[in-house]
Coordinates of C-alpha atoms in Angstrom, one line a residue:
X1 CA -24.9 7.9 3.8
X2 CA -22.8 5.3 2.3
X3 CA -21.2 2.4 4.3
X4 CA -17.9 0.1 4.2
X5 CA -17.7 -2.7 5.3
X6 CA -14.8 -3.1 8.1
X7 CA -12.7 -6.0 7.2
X8 CA -12.4 -9.1 9.9
X9 CA -15.3 -8.1 11.6
X10 CA -19.4 -8.0 10.3
X11 CA -19.5 -4.2 10.9
X12 CA -20.5 -1.7 8.4
X13 CA -19.3 1.6 8.9
X14 CA -20.7 4.8 7.9
X15 CA -18.3 7.2 5.9
X16 CA -18.6 9.7 8.2
X17 CA -18.3 9.0 11.7
X18 CA -18.8 11.0 15.1
X19 CA -15.7 12.1 16.9
X20 CA -16.9 12.7 20.6
X21 CA -13.9 14.0 22.3
X22 CA -14.9 17.6 22.3
X23 CA -18.8 17.0 22.4
X24 CA -20.9 19.2 24.9
X25 CA -21.8 17.5 27.9
X26 CA -24.8 19.4 28.1
X27 CA -27.2 16.4 28.1
X28 CA -29.9 18.1 26.2
X29 CA -27.8 19.8 23.3
X30 CA -25.5 16.2 23.6
X31 CA -28.8 13.7 22.8
X32 CA -30.3 15.8 20.5
X33 CA -27.0 15.8 18.5
X34 CA -26.2 12.3 18.6
X35 CA -30.1 11.6 17.8
X36 CA -29.8 14.0 15.0
X37 CA -26.6 11.9 13.8
X38 CA -27.9 8.4 14.1
X39 CA -31.0 9.8 12.0
X40 CA -28.8 11.0 9.3
X41 CA -27.0 7.8 8.8
X42 CA -23.9 8.2 11.2
X43 CA -23.7 5.2 12.6
X44 CA -20.5 5.1 14.3
X45 CA -19.7 6.7 17.5
X46 CA -15.9 6.9 18.9
X47 CA -15.1 7.9 22.4
X48 CA -12.4 7.0 25.1
X49 CA -12.4 6.4 28.7
X50 CA -10.0 9.5 29.2
X51 CA -12.2 11.9 27.4
X52 CA -13.6 14.1 30.3
X53 CA -12.4 11.6 32.9
X54 CA -15.3 9.0 31.6
X55 CA -17.8 11.9 31.1
X56 CA -17.7 11.7 27.6
X57 CA -18.2 8.0 27.7
X58 CA -21.3 8.4 30.1
X59 CA -22.8 11.3 28.0
X60 CA -22.8 9.3 24.7
X61 CA -24.3 6.1 26.7
X62 CA -27.0 8.1 28.6
X63 CA -28.1 9.6 24.7
X64 CA -27.9 6.0 23.2
X65 CA -30.5 4.4 25.4
X66 CA -32.9 2.8 23.3
X67 CA -31.0 3.2 20.3
X68 CA -27.8 0.7 20.8
X69 CA -28.4 -1.6 18.3
X70 CA -28.4 1.2 15.7
X71 CA -25.1 1.9 16.2
X72 CA -21.6 1.1 16.5
X73 CA -19.6 2.1 19.4
X74 CA -15.5 2.2 19.8
X75 CA -13.7 3.5 22.6
X76 CA -10.2 3.6 23.7
X77 CA -8.0 2.3 26.8
X78 CA -4.4 2.9 28.1
X79 CA -4.7 5.9 30.0
X80 CA -5.3 5.3 33.5
X81 CA -6.5 8.1 35.5
X82 CA -4.8 9.1 38.8
X83 CA -6.9 8.9 42.2
X84 CA -6.3 12.3 42.7
X85 CA -7.4 14.0 39.7
X86 CA -4.0 15.5 39.0
X87 CA -3.9 13.3 35.6
X88 CA -3.4 9.9 33.8
X89 CA -0.5 7.2 33.5
X90 CA 0.3 5.0 30.5
X91 CA -1.1 1.7 31.3
X92 CA -1.2 -1.3 28.6
X93 CA -1.6 -4.0 31.0
X94 CA -3.4 -7.2 30.9
X95 CA -4.7 -6.6 34.4
X96 CA -5.9 -2.9 33.9
X97 CA -7.4 -3.4 30.5
X98 CA -9.7 -6.5 31.9
X99 CA -10.9 -4.1 34.6
X100 CA -10.9 -1.0 32.7
X101 CA -13.5 -2.5 30.1
X102 CA -16.1 -3.0 33.1
X103 CA -16.1 0.5 33.8
X104 CA -16.4 1.5 30.3
X105 CA -19.4 -1.1 29.9
X106 CA -20.8 0.7 32.9
X107 CA -20.5 4.2 31.7
X108 CA -21.6 3.8 28.1
X109 CA -24.5 1.2 29.8
X110 CA -24.3 -1.5 27.2
X111 CA -22.9 -4.8 27.9
X112 CA -20.4 -5.0 24.9
X113 CA -18.3 -2.7 22.8
X114 CA -18.4 -2.7 19.4
X115 CA -14.7 -1.6 18.7
X116 CA -11.9 -1.6 21.6
X117 CA -8.6 0.3 20.8
X118 CA -5.8 0.8 22.5
X119 CA -5.4 4.4 22.9
X120 CA -1.9 5.0 22.0
X121 CA 1.0 2.8 22.5
X122 CA 5.1 2.3 21.6
X123 CA 7.1 -0.6 21.1
X124 CA 8.0 -1.1 24.5
X125 CA 4.8 -2.1 25.8
X126 CA 4.0 -5.8 26.7
X127 CA 2.0 -6.2 23.2
X128 CA 1.4 -10.1 23.9
X129 CA -0.2 -8.9 27.4
X130 CA -2.0 -6.4 25.5
X131 CA -3.3 -8.9 22.5
X132 CA -4.2 -11.2 25.1
X133 CA -6.1 -8.9 27.0
X134 CA -8.5 -7.9 24.0
X135 CA -8.4 -11.9 22.8
X136 CA -9.8 -12.9 26.1
X137 CA -12.5 -10.0 26.2
X138 CA -13.5 -10.7 22.4
X139 CA -13.6 -14.8 23.7
X140 CA -16.1 -13.0 27.0
X141 CA -18.6 -11.1 24.4
X142 CA -17.7 -8.2 26.2
X143 CA -16.2 -6.5 22.8
X144 CA -16.8 -7.3 19.1
X145 CA -13.5 -6.4 17.8
X146 CA -10.4 -4.6 18.6
X147 CA -7.9 -2.0 17.6
X148 CA -5.4 0.3 18.3
X149 CA -5.1 4.3 17.6
X150 CA -1.7 5.3 16.7
X151 CA 0.4 6.5 14.2
X152 CA 3.6 4.8 15.0
X153 CA 4.8 2.5 12.3
X154 CA 6.7 0.1 14.5
X155 CA 3.8 -0.2 16.6
X156 CA 1.5 -0.4 13.9
X157 CA 3.4 -3.6 12.5
X158 CA 3.7 -5.4 15.6
X159 CA -0.3 -5.5 16.1
X160 CA -0.6 -6.4 12.2
X161 CA 1.8 -9.1 12.1
X162 CA 0.8 -10.8 15.6
X163 CA -2.8 -9.9 16.8
X164 CA -6.4 -9.7 14.9
X165 CA -7.2 -6.5 14.8
X166 CA -9.9 -5.0 13.0
X167 CA -9.0 -1.4 13.0
X168 CA -5.9 1.4 13.4
X169 CA -7.2 4.9 13.8
X170 CA -4.3 7.4 12.8
X171 CA -4.4 11.2 11.4
X172 CA -4.6 11.4 7.6
X173 CA -5.4 14.4 5.5
X174 CA -4.2 16.4 2.6
X175 CA -1.9 17.8 5.2
X176 CA -0.8 14.7 7.4
X177 CA -0.4 12.1 4.5
X178 CA 2.5 10.3 6.3
X179 CA 0.5 7.3 5.9
X180 CA 1.2 6.8 2.7
X181 CA 4.7 5.9 2.4
X182 CA 3.9 2.6 3.6
X183 CA 1.2 1.7 6.2
X184 CA -1.8 2.2 4.7
X185 CA -0.5 -0.3 1.9
X186 CA 0.2 -2.4 5.0
X187 CA -3.2 -1.9 6.5
X188 CA -5.3 -2.8 3.3
X189 CA -3.1 -5.8 2.6
X190 CA -4.3 -7.3 5.9
X191 CA -7.7 -6.5 5.3
X192 CA -7.5 -4.2 8.5
X193 CA -9.7 -0.9 8.6
X194 CA -8.1 2.6 9.0
X195 CA -10.3 5.1 10.8
X196 CA -8.8 8.3 10.0
X197 CA -8.9 11.4 12.4
X198 CA -7.5 15.3 12.0
X199 CA -9.4 14.9 8.3
X200 CA -9.3 18.7 8.6
X201 CA -6.0 19.7 10.2
X202 CA -7.4 21.5 13.2
X203 CA -10.0 23.4 10.5
X204 CA -7.0 24.6 8.1
X205 CA -9.0 22.1 5.5
X206 CA -12.3 23.8 5.9
X207 CA -11.7 27.7 5.8
X208 CA -9.6 28.6 9.0
X209 CA -6.8 30.8 8.5
X210 CA -3.9 29.4 7.2
X211 CA -0.6 28.7 9.7
X212 CA 2.1 26.5 10.0
X213 CA 1.2 22.8 10.2
X214 CA 3.7 20.0 10.5
X215 CA 6.3 20.8 8.0
X216 CA 4.0 23.3 6.1
X217 CA 4.3 26.7 5.6
X218 CA 1.5 28.8 5.9
X219 CA 2.2 29.9 2.5
X220 CA 2.0 26.5 1.3
X221 CA -1.4 25.7 3.4
X222 CA -2.7 28.4 1.2
X223 CA -1.3 27.6 -2.0
X224 CA -3.5 24.0 -1.5
X225 CA -6.5 25.7 -0.2
X226 CA -7.0 27.6 -3.3
X227 CA -6.7 24.8 -5.6
X228 CA -9.7 22.5 -3.0
X229 CA -11.5 25.9 -3.4
X230 CA -11.5 25.7 -7.0
X231 CA -13.4 22.4 -6.2
X232 CA -16.3 24.0 -4.1
X233 CA -19.7 24.7 -5.5
X234 CA -23.0 25.2 -4.0
X235 CA -23.4 22.2 -2.5
X236 CA -19.8 21.2 -1.8
X237 CA -17.7 23.2 1.1
X238 CA -13.9 22.8 2.0
X239 CA -14.2 20.5 4.5
X240 CA -16.5 18.4 1.9
X241 CA -13.5 18.4 -0.6
X242 CA -10.8 17.2 2.3
X243 CA -13.2 14.4 3.5
X244 CA -13.7 13.2 -0.3
X245 CA -9.9 13.0 -0.6
X246 CA -9.7 10.9 2.4
X247 CA -12.4 8.8 1.2
X248 CA -11.0 8.0 -1.7
X249 CA -8.3 6.2 -0.5
X250 CA -9.4 1.9 -0.5
X251 CA -7.5 1.6 2.7
X252 CA -9.7 3.9 4.6
X253 CA -13.2 2.6 6.0
X254 CA -14.5 5.9 7.5
X255 CA -13.5 9.4 8.5
X256 CA -14.0 10.9 12.2
X257 CA -15.2 13.9 12.2
X258 CA -15.1 15.9 15.4
X259 CA -18.7 17.1 16.2
X260 CA -19.8 19.7 19.0
X261 CA -22.2 22.0 17.3
X262 CA -25.0 21.4 15.0
X263 CA -23.4 23.7 12.7
X264 CA -20.7 20.7 12.6
X265 CA -23.0 18.0 12.2
X266 CA -25.1 19.5 9.4
X267 CA -22.2 20.6 7.5
X268 CA -20.7 16.5 8.0
X269 CA -23.9 15.3 7.3
X270 CA -24.3 17.5 4.2
X271 CA -20.9 15.4 2.6
X272 CA -23.6 13.2 1.5
X273 CA -24.9 15.6 -0.7
X274 CA -21.7 16.6 -2.1
X275 CA -20.5 16.9 -5.8
X276 CA -18.7 14.2 -6.4
X277 CA -15.1 14.9 -7.6
X278 CA -13.4 13.2 -10.6
X279 CA -10.3 10.7 -9.9
X280 CA -7.8 13.0 -11.9
X281 CA -9.1 15.8 -9.6
X282 CA -8.2 13.7 -6.4
X283 CA -5.4 12.9 -7.6
X284 CA -4.2 16.8 -8.7
X285 CA -4.7 17.6 -5.5
X286 CA -2.1 15.2 -3.6
X287 CA 0.4 17.0 -6.1
X288 CA 0.3 20.2 -4.9
X289 CA 2.1 19.7 -2.1
X290 CA 4.9 16.9 -1.2
X291 CA 4.0 14.2 1.6
X292 CA 5.6 14.3 4.6
X293 CA 7.2 10.8 6.0
X294 CA 7.8 9.7 9.1
X295 CA 11.0 10.6 10.9
X296 CA 10.9 8.5 14.5
X297 CA 9.1 5.2 15.5
X298 CA 10.1 3.6 12.1

């Protein structure tokens, strides 16, 4: 496994990260997967207080007992669960963030969170309050760094300009290249790490039958996948081609991959053995379909 520096921090992040959102909460299966991931070199685990109403954090914390110092834990805040269990409400207030972090720490069974992320955000949020909360938590040692999980350019620009964010988690893939228009260059020039999600585009870039995605029609996706198939071999799966393409961008720190099964973990770990593609091959893949641009929140 290769590692990349998360600039503005002292952290070294594995190129492939473990997305916990869909993981099985069965104690035995969950522990085995996470331990195998660590043994395979994955050191970054991404969860959120919203996932499974906090049980996702609890499961991760349980699995990391005795291994906490070996890994980097990222979680998220901002979606406040309703007391009656009927759903959640967006709450990016300073008071809520300062209270929510303690609950996440308890569920994760840890004294600190490596990267604490705002789970979304709008331009109408009290952004200065959010930043104050994160900076206070950092000063108190409850978090080591902070970031946002957002695809909204206007929101990202505000945090880049007014805070010390270490990372932005955003959707980015061969089928969602909207961040290329402006965001990736902005983040790289400000030494903010990009943690990608959705790199396999709901499985469409890993062998799932083509179907419409964003502004692309199924036939266009089939065309792209056929070009990707030309780059596969005994060691390289479709998913590896998709991930290599993402990680070839210098702004990207790590690709967060959702993992629920041993097969998915094995395929993610096998990425490290995949045949390296040439720069011109990667560039050619990016020319198959025209990149989309953000239409809102600009």
